[in-house]
Amino acid sequence: MPLPIDQMQIAKDLYYQIYQKNTTDPCLDKNMFTCKLINDGLNPGIYTITQLGLKKNNNTNSIITNANFSVFKNATYILIGEGIFLDSSLFNTLPNFYNKASIYIYNETIQIPSNVILPNNLNQITFTTISVPIPSNIFSGSVEVFNILGVSYGFSLPSSFPKNTALKRFSTFLGYYSPFPSNAGSAFNNLTSLRLSFNNDKTESGYNNFNFPTFQPFNKLQTLYISFVNFGNDSNSQLWNFEQSITKLTTLNDFHITGKGFTLDSSLKLTDFSNLPESLFIYFSNGCDLISNCNSKPCLKLPKKSGISVIGCNFNITNIDFTNITYLKMQNNYLEQELPNNNQTNSNINYSLTKFDFQDNLLIGSIPEEYCQFYKSKNPNLSYNELSGDIPTCFSCMGSNYTITKNLLPNQFTNFNEKSLPTNCQTFNFSSNYNNIVKTDGSTIITIKGKDFGWDFSIPSTNSINNATLIITIPNNEITLSIPKGEGLNKTFIANFGYQFKFSQTFIYSYELPVIKSYSFGNNNNNNNNNNNNNNNNNNNNNNNNNNSIFYLNGDGFSFINNNSITINGVLYTGLTIAENNNNNNNNNNNNNNNNGGSCSISFINAEANPIDSMSIGEEFNVSINVGDQVSNTVSFYLYKSISISSLSNIKLNISGSNNSAADVRFDGEFGATNPNIVVVNINGIQCIVKSVDPQSLTISSYPSVPLIGMYQISINIGGLIITDQIEYIETPTPTPTQTSTPIPSSENGNDESSGSLLQPITLFSPFILFFIFL
């Protein structure tokens, strides 16, 4: 393969130095050179070297070369392997690479010039072993990755680093001969990964204790690996108090400690990592003082969704609080303890989130019953321990060949081994004590408790297409059924559970009885059914209705899948339920809200007469509804077209309340009625005593107390028509009579409750409304 003349000559020279023989085509040795066609349109048929792998031939001695590497501008990878040594000219003869390039040097023993300037696009430098000082200039280039994987006598870092915004990842060895420069955090302000190996073996000749570095500021550091290297036993290791500046690295999400080097400051009860990002992962290997020698439990304070890996340690499992842990891997530890569980050790294990890998830790005792609640994706690996006793029935029901139970063996259980088959699971059951009355709007979720039903289920084809949706919320303990929109009684849902889904379970539920609570009026342009196209004449055909053309019935249990059969004064009409909305009646100057809540529209077939239009103000009318063969109660209402309160902001109530006749409170406005028996007033959900009412005023004779000043909800129900608003409580009474409210300030919790047999009032946000279109 023809190469450019300059590359051809250098490549032949390198080939000869390594193999002690000549070659006419260096590209034929694919282990040493990778050659590719240039394809630049200017050099047809000419190749270029893109990778160099220089390794000593077994038949030759070590080679020192002063080859000029500046000709390899197309190279992306240069390996200076074992037995190849480059003189000090190497770094000053590297080319300005055309593409990002990496250089790997197996053993650097020749002094690097202090005035070295690294070329452009040299992206990565790795020294497998280095025994010479690193000059500071080498950190001034555009290198993004700098690795020092091993050191020998003579190595040292510069006393300070130059400013470098390119460096992203840095690995190095540290020791008494080469501490970590104190300005590293400010010099490498874009560093995201830092791996430090500390030689802390005090038996090494010439060893002197040295200070552990701090880690501020590293504003972008995400990964920090700290390894302690010693060749004797742990008693010969220099120890440092754990460096607390690590807990302030607010971008750190991966932290590893390997080997013996850290101890916990006796003045600190625990190590607080809670300021670090969620999903922090901490790794301990053969150095676990942070979780073994703390003065309080738990030893670590962690952010949410943290993970921990512990290998080769001896500590008490109860030193760990599992509240924020979603992954825990413990392998090859010397624990000789029982498994953690929430009932006995207060471990706060979240069985839906926490993944356990407890393989080979000399664990003893039995498996806690609550381990049945681990999610299938989080099933614990408890193999190769010394667990004994009877295994929980949730596992024995499935046999030893099931996905989850495979990870429980081998151990020393009395009733379970590698040959155990699935059982008839006599403990399988679901409680029949669940709320089986559901909403017609599809909002109900039924929670059902059970035992030993497993981790999976199947749905037979015999179920209705529009049936419930099942979710296993707690394996072997709890499921939920999300019920669709519907109507009627005794609906069934069938699901199969257990090993190979051989246990069938039928769940029965019924839709709620329809209940009518109140009525209201709304505007055509607020209606979101098929009547949106009504013209303006329909909105203005009755001034007495204050431009309201739709009559609403408010309540629960209306049908969302079929028409509703509505009976008004003995005459049957058809209604259609629509989704909940908030049609505010804005037809008065005070912007009081007539309570429409959700709505169910009723359109009259064949231009039947509108019963509401023909009624007089104050006239009584009776209403009932039939939904799915369930008939509601018959409710008596009195017809009023609007309610309003004037100057409500001028009325202030005393927080101590009042319950005597001297504390009458009068509201002025539009009320229409004269019979106090059809009026209900509630303040923050507590019913007041209505003393009198006339078309222009309403008086209550008592109101409840509240603990705090503020705004509270007031609702007025007149004959079934409701208005809600806010009324203010103050700390001292005013000359104006005041009203009562309940002990909890809220603008949303004030549900009206009727005291009269004719009234069934509802709150501002009623689930369903039935409405008529006036024709």
PDB file of N, CA and C in Angstrom, residues 153-218:
ATOM      1  N   TYR A 153       9.271   5.154  41.465  1.00  0.00           N
ATOM      2  CA  TYR A 153      10.086   6.199  42.099  1.00  0.00           C
ATOM      3  C   TYR A 153      10.540   7.221  41.063  1.00  0.00           C
ATOM      4  N   GLY A 154      10.422   8.455  41.413  1.00  0.00           N
ATOM      5  CA  GLY A 154      10.786   9.539  40.513  1.00  0.00           C
ATOM      6  C   GLY A 154       9.587  10.306  40.006  1.00  0.00           C
ATOM      7  N   PHE A 155       8.397   9.705  40.127  1.00  0.00           N
ATOM      8  CA  PHE A 155       7.186  10.384  39.654  1.00  0.00           C
ATOM      9  C   PHE A 155       6.771  11.482  40.636  1.00  0.00           C
ATOM     10  N   SER A 156       6.260  12.542  40.092  1.00  0.00           N
ATOM     11  CA  SER A 156       5.604  13.572  40.905  1.00  0.00           C
ATOM     12  C   SER A 156       4.750  14.434  39.996  1.00  0.00           C
ATOM     13  N   LEU A 157       3.722  15.019  40.596  1.00  0.00           N
ATOM     14  CA  LEU A 157       2.895  16.003  39.903  1.00  0.00           C
ATOM     15  C   LEU A 157       3.505  17.382  40.108  1.00  0.00           C
ATOM     16  N   PRO A 158       3.136  18.346  39.278  1.00  0.00           N
ATOM     17  CA  PRO A 158       3.602  19.715  39.531  1.00  0.00           C
ATOM     18  C   PRO A 158       3.003  20.238  40.834  1.00  0.00           C
ATOM     19  N   SER A 159       3.619  21.236  41.415  1.00  0.00           N
ATOM     20  CA  SER A 159       3.124  21.803  42.675  1.00  0.00           C
ATOM     21  C   SER A 159       1.810  22.538  42.500  1.00  0.00           C
ATOM     22  N   SER A 160       1.539  22.987  41.282  1.00  0.00           N
ATOM     23  CA  SER A 160       0.250  23.600  40.979  1.00  0.00           C
ATOM     24  C   SER A 160      -0.072  23.341  39.524  1.00  0.00           C
ATOM     25  N   PHE A 161      -1.366  23.384  39.214  1.00  0.00           N
ATOM     26  CA  PHE A 161      -1.820  23.136  37.848  1.00  0.00           C
ATOM     27  C   PHE A 161      -2.108  24.464  37.156  1.00  0.00           C
ATOM     28  N   PRO A 162      -1.836  24.529  35.844  1.00  0.00           N
ATOM     29  CA  PRO A 162      -2.262  25.709  35.085  1.00  0.00           C
ATOM     30  C   PRO A 162      -3.764  25.649  34.822  1.00  0.00           C
ATOM     31  N   LYS A 163      -4.344  26.761  34.492  1.00  0.00           N
ATOM     32  CA  LYS A 163      -5.765  26.809  34.159  1.00  0.00           C
ATOM     33  C   LYS A 163      -6.025  25.969  32.923  1.00  0.00           C
ATOM     34  N   ASN A 164      -7.031  25.076  33.001  1.00  0.00           N
ATOM     35  CA  ASN A 164      -7.325  24.190  31.879  1.00  0.00           C
ATOM     36  C   ASN A 164      -8.828  23.954  31.849  1.00  0.00           C
ATOM     37  N   THR A 165      -9.484  24.469  30.821  1.00  0.00           N
ATOM     38  CA  THR A 165     -10.930  24.290  30.695  1.00  0.00           C
ATOM     39  C   THR A 165     -11.292  23.095  29.829  1.00  0.00           C
ATOM     40  N   ALA A 166     -10.289  22.452  29.212  1.00  0.00           N
ATOM     41  CA  ALA A 166     -10.555  21.322  28.319  1.00  0.00           C
ATOM     42  C   ALA A 166     -10.639  20.012  29.076  1.00  0.00           C
ATOM     43  N   LEU A 167      -9.881  19.859  30.161  1.00  0.00           N
ATOM     44  CA  LEU A 167      -9.763  18.578  30.845  1.00  0.00           C
ATOM     45  C   LEU A 167     -11.098  18.188  31.487  1.00  0.00           C
ATOM     46  N   LYS A 168     -11.562  16.974  31.138  1.00  0.00           N
ATOM     47  CA  LYS A 168     -12.825  16.457  31.671  1.00  0.00           C
ATOM     48  C   LYS A 168     -12.606  15.296  32.635  1.00  0.00           C
ATOM     49  N   ARG A 169     -11.606  14.452  32.355  1.00  0.00           N
ATOM     50  CA  ARG A 169     -11.365  13.268  33.187  1.00  0.00           C
ATOM     51  C   ARG A 169      -9.882  13.179  33.532  1.00  0.00           C
ATOM     52  N   PHE A 170      -9.604  12.931  34.825  1.00  0.00           N
ATOM     53  CA  PHE A 170      -8.227  12.885  35.290  1.00  0.00           C
ATOM     54  C   PHE A 170      -8.071  11.752  36.295  1.00  0.00           C
ATOM     55  N   SER A 171      -7.058  10.903  36.070  1.00  0.00           N
ATOM     56  CA  SER A 171      -6.722   9.813  36.982  1.00  0.00           C
ATOM     57  C   SER A 171      -5.241   9.903  37.309  1.00  0.00           C
ATOM     58  N   THR A 172      -4.903   9.723  38.595  1.00  0.00           N
ATOM     59  CA  THR A 172      -3.494   9.798  38.971  1.00  0.00           C
ATOM     60  C   THR A 172      -3.255   9.077  40.283  1.00  0.00           C
ATOM     61  N   PHE A 173      -1.968   8.793  40.540  1.00  0.00           N
ATOM     62  CA  PHE A 173      -1.519   8.265  41.814  1.00  0.00           C
ATOM     63  C   PHE A 173      -1.012   9.419  42.677  1.00  0.00           C
ATOM     64  N   LEU A 174      -1.199   9.269  43.982  1.00  0.00           N
ATOM     65  CA  LEU A 174      -0.721  10.266  44.937  1.00  0.00           C
ATOM     66  C   LEU A 174      -0.007   9.552  46.081  1.00  0.00           C
ATOM     67  N   GLY A 175       0.914  10.263  46.691  1.00  0.00           N
ATOM     68  CA  GLY A 175       1.637   9.703  47.830  1.00  0.00           C
ATOM     69  C   GLY A 175       2.449  10.774  48.510  1.00  0.00           C
ATOM     70  N   TYR A 176       3.264  10.360  49.485  1.00  0.00           N
ATOM     71  CA  TYR A 176       4.113  11.326  50.179  1.00  0.00           C
ATOM     72  C   TYR A 176       5.073  12.005  49.218  1.00  0.00           C
ATOM     73  N   TYR A 177       5.373  11.320  48.109  1.00  0.00           N
ATOM     74  CA  TYR A 177       6.307  11.854  47.107  1.00  0.00           C
ATOM     75  C   TYR A 177       5.606  12.798  46.145  1.00  0.00           C
ATOM     76  N   SER A 178       4.273  12.798  46.147  1.00  0.00           N
ATOM     77  CA  SER A 178       3.553  13.633  45.184  1.00  0.00           C
ATOM     78  C   SER A 178       2.155  13.919  45.690  1.00  0.00           C
ATOM     79  N   PRO A 179       1.975  14.951  46.493  1.00  0.00           N
ATOM     80  CA  PRO A 179       0.625  15.307  46.947  1.00  0.00           C
ATOM     81  C   PRO A 179      -0.196  15.906  45.809  1.00  0.00           C
ATOM     82  N   PHE A 180      -1.470  16.076  46.085  1.00  0.00           N
ATOM     83  CA  PHE A 180      -2.387  16.619  45.087  1.00  0.00           C
ATOM     84  C   PHE A 180      -2.337  18.142  45.163  1.00  0.00           C
ATOM     85  N   PRO A 181      -2.059  18.834  44.046  1.00  0.00           N
ATOM     86  CA  PRO A 181      -1.994  20.296  44.078  1.00  0.00           C
ATOM     87  C   PRO A 181      -3.278  20.899  44.636  1.00  0.00           C
ATOM     88  N   SER A 182      -3.142  21.864  45.492  1.00  0.00           N
ATOM     89  CA  SER A 182      -4.302  22.439  46.186  1.00  0.00           C
ATOM     90  C   SER A 182      -5.199  23.248  45.265  1.00  0.00           C
ATOM     91  N   ASN A 183      -4.697  23.658  44.091  1.00  0.00           N
ATOM     92  CA  ASN A 183      -5.513  24.490  43.198  1.00  0.00           C
ATOM     93  C   ASN A 183      -6.228  23.673  42.136  1.00  0.00           C
ATOM     94  N   ALA A 184      -6.284  22.345  42.306  1.00  0.00           N
ATOM     95  CA  ALA A 184      -6.855  21.499  41.258  1.00  0.00           C
ATOM     96  C   ALA A 184      -8.296  21.878  40.938  1.00  0.00           C
ATOM     97  N   GLY A 185      -9.096  22.142  41.978  1.00  0.00           N
ATOM     98  CA  GLY A 185     -10.508  22.439  41.738  1.00  0.00           C
ATOM     99  C   GLY A 185     -10.724  23.692  40.922  1.00  0.00           C
ATOM    100  N   SER A 186      -9.941  24.730  41.187  1.00  0.00           N
ATOM    101  CA  SER A 186     -10.101  25.978  40.436  1.00  0.00           C
ATOM    102  C   SER A 186      -9.420  25.900  39.074  1.00  0.00           C
ATOM    103  N   ALA A 187      -8.343  25.117  38.953  1.00  0.00           N
ATOM    104  CA  ALA A 187      -7.647  25.006  37.664  1.00  0.00           C
ATOM    105  C   ALA A 187      -8.442  24.171  36.675  1.00  0.00           C
ATOM    106  N   PHE A 188      -9.020  23.063  37.144  1.00  0.00           N
ATOM    107  CA  PHE A 188      -9.774  22.158  36.269  1.00  0.00           C
ATOM    108  C   PHE A 188     -11.264  22.364  36.523  1.00  0.00           C
ATOM    109  N   ASN A 189     -11.775  23.515  36.168  1.00  0.00           N
ATOM    110  CA  ASN A 189     -13.143  23.846  36.543  1.00  0.00           C
ATOM    111  C   ASN A 189     -14.197  23.169  35.680  1.00  0.00           C
ATOM    112  N   ASN A 190     -13.782  22.428  34.650  1.00  0.00           N
ATOM    113  CA  ASN A 190     -14.744  21.652  33.863  1.00  0.00           C
ATOM    114  C   ASN A 190     -14.567  20.153  34.071  1.00  0.00           C
ATOM    115  N   LEU A 191     -13.798  19.782  35.071  1.00  0.00           N
ATOM    116  CA  LEU A 191     -13.548  18.370  35.331  1.00  0.00           C
ATOM    117  C   LEU A 191     -14.832  17.688  35.800  1.00  0.00           C
ATOM    118  N   THR A 192     -15.144  16.530  35.187  1.00  0.00           N
ATOM    119  CA  THR A 192     -16.337  15.775  35.573  1.00  0.00           C
ATOM    120  C   THR A 192     -16.002  14.447  36.235  1.00  0.00           C
ATOM    121  N   SER A 193     -14.778  13.936  36.011  1.00  0.00           N
ATOM    122  CA  SER A 193     -14.402  12.646  36.593  1.00  0.00           C
ATOM    123  C   SER A 193     -12.988  12.741  37.161  1.00  0.00           C
ATOM    124  N   LEU A 194     -12.830  12.297  38.419  1.00  0.00           N
ATOM    125  CA  LEU A 194     -11.532  12.334  39.088  1.00  0.00           C
ATOM    126  C   LEU A 194     -11.316  11.003  39.800  1.00  0.00           C
ATOM    127  N   ARG A 195     -10.198  10.340  39.470  1.00  0.00           N
ATOM    128  CA  ARG A 195      -9.855   9.058  40.094  1.00  0.00           C
ATOM    129  C   ARG A 195      -8.477   9.196  40.730  1.00  0.00           C
ATOM    130  N   LEU A 196      -8.426   9.044  42.041  1.00  0.00           N
ATOM    131  CA  LEU A 196      -7.191   9.235  42.795  1.00  0.00           C
ATOM    132  C   LEU A 196      -6.837   7.944  43.528  1.00  0.00           C
ATOM    133  N   SER A 197      -5.598   7.487  43.321  1.00  0.00           N
ATOM    134  CA  SER A 197      -5.085   6.307  44.027  1.00  0.00           C
ATOM    135  C   SER A 197      -4.004   6.773  45.000  1.00  0.00           C
ATOM    136  N   PHE A 198      -4.223   6.515  46.297  1.00  0.00           N
ATOM    137  CA  PHE A 198      -3.314   6.969  47.344  1.00  0.00           C
ATOM    138  C   PHE A 198      -2.428   5.816  47.807  1.00  0.00           C
ATOM    139  N   ASN A 199      -1.124   6.016  47.744  1.00  0.00           N
ATOM    140  CA  ASN A 199      -0.195   5.061  48.339  1.00  0.00           C
ATOM    141  C   ASN A 199      -0.050   5.431  49.811  1.00  0.00           C
ATOM    142  N   ASN A 200      -0.740   4.686  50.682  1.00  0.00           N
ATOM    143  CA  ASN A 200      -0.703   5.008  52.116  1.00  0.00           C
ATOM    144  C   ASN A 200      -0.103   3.869  52.939  1.00  0.00           C
ATOM    145  N   ASP A 201       0.819   3.116  52.332  1.00  0.00           N
ATOM    146  CA  ASP A 201       1.513   2.029  53.024  1.00  0.00           C
ATOM    147  C   ASP A 201       2.715   2.602  53.772  1.00  0.00           C
ATOM    148  N   LYS A 202       2.575   2.694  55.087  1.00  0.00           N
ATOM    149  CA  LYS A 202       3.615   3.327  55.893  1.00  0.00           C
ATOM    150  C   LYS A 202       4.885   2.488  56.005  1.00  0.00           C
ATOM    151  N   THR A 203       4.831   1.223  55.572  1.00  0.00           N
ATOM    152  CA  THR A 203       6.037   0.393  55.632  1.00  0.00           C
ATOM    153  C   THR A 203       6.988   0.671  54.472  1.00  0.00           C
ATOM    154  N   GLU A 204       6.536   1.453  53.512  1.00  0.00           N
ATOM    155  CA  GLU A 204       7.397   1.756  52.365  1.00  0.00           C
ATOM    156  C   GLU A 204       8.578   2.624  52.813  1.00  0.00           C
ATOM    157  N   SER A 205       9.753   2.297  52.300  1.00  0.00           N
ATOM    158  CA  SER A 205      10.971   3.014  52.674  1.00  0.00           C
ATOM    159  C   SER A 205      10.835   4.501  52.374  1.00  0.00           C
ATOM    160  N   GLY A 206      11.160   5.331  53.356  1.00  0.00           N
ATOM    161  CA  GLY A 206      11.117   6.776  53.175  1.00  0.00           C
ATOM    162  C   GLY A 206       9.741   7.391  53.342  1.00  0.00           C
ATOM    163  N   TYR A 207       8.760   6.589  53.773  1.00  0.00           N
ATOM    164  CA  TYR A 207       7.381   7.090  53.870  1.00  0.00           C
ATOM    165  C   TYR A 207       7.270   8.186  54.925  1.00  0.00           C
ATOM    166  N   ASN A 208       6.580   9.244  54.585  1.00  0.00           N
ATOM    167  CA  ASN A 208       6.239  10.322  55.511  1.00  0.00           C
ATOM    168  C   ASN A 208       4.740  10.580  55.417  1.00  0.00           C
ATOM    169  N   ASN A 209       4.101  10.761  56.558  1.00  0.00           N
ATOM    170  CA  ASN A 209       2.674  11.086  56.540  1.00  0.00           C
ATOM    171  C   ASN A 209       2.438  12.364  55.734  1.00  0.00           C
ATOM    172  N   PHE A 210       1.362  12.384  54.996  1.00  0.00           N
ATOM    173  CA  PHE A 210       1.027  13.559  54.202  1.00  0.00           C
ATOM    174  C   PHE A 210      -0.448  13.878  54.366  1.00  0.00           C
ATOM    175  N   ASN A 211      -0.815  15.086  54.003  1.00  0.00           N
ATOM    176  CA  ASN A 211      -2.186  15.564  54.182  1.00  0.00           C
ATOM    177  C   ASN A 211      -3.085  15.074  53.058  1.00  0.00           C
ATOM    178  N   PHE A 212      -4.331  14.803  53.425  1.00  0.00           N
ATOM    179  CA  PHE A 212      -5.322  14.423  52.423  1.00  0.00           C
ATOM    180  C   PHE A 212      -5.870  15.694  51.776  1.00  0.00           C
ATOM    181  N   PRO A 213      -6.085  15.693  50.476  1.00  0.00           N
ATOM    182  CA  PRO A 213      -6.525  16.930  49.800  1.00  0.00           C
ATOM    183  C   PRO A 213      -7.984  17.265  50.095  1.00  0.00           C
ATOM    184  N   THR A 214      -8.328  18.500  49.884  1.00  0.00           N
ATOM    185  CA  THR A 214      -9.727  18.922  49.913  1.00  0.00           C
ATOM    186  C   THR A 214     -10.260  18.937  48.490  1.00  0.00           C
ATOM    187  N   PHE A 215     -11.573  19.053  48.358  1.00  0.00           N
ATOM    188  CA  PHE A 215     -12.185  18.920  47.041  1.00  0.00           C
ATOM    189  C   PHE A 215     -13.107  20.094  46.738  1.00  0.00           C
ATOM    190  N   GLN A 216     -12.651  21.274  46.986  1.00  0.00           N
ATOM    191  CA  GLN A 216     -13.402  22.468  46.645  1.00  0.00           C
ATOM    192  C   GLN A 216     -12.464  23.440  45.941  1.00  0.00           C
ATOM    193  N   PRO A 217     -12.905  24.165  44.919  1.00  0.00           N
ATOM    194  CA  PRO A 217     -14.215  23.929  44.302  1.00  0.00           C
ATOM    195  C   PRO A 217     -14.087  23.030  43.070  1.00  0.00           C
ATOM    196  N   PHE A 218     -14.891  21.983  42.994  1.00  0.00           N
ATOM    197  CA  PHE A 218     -15.057  21.195  41.771  1.00  0.00           C
ATOM    198  C   PHE A 218     -16.530  21.325  41.399  1.00  0.00           C
TER     199      PHE A 218
END
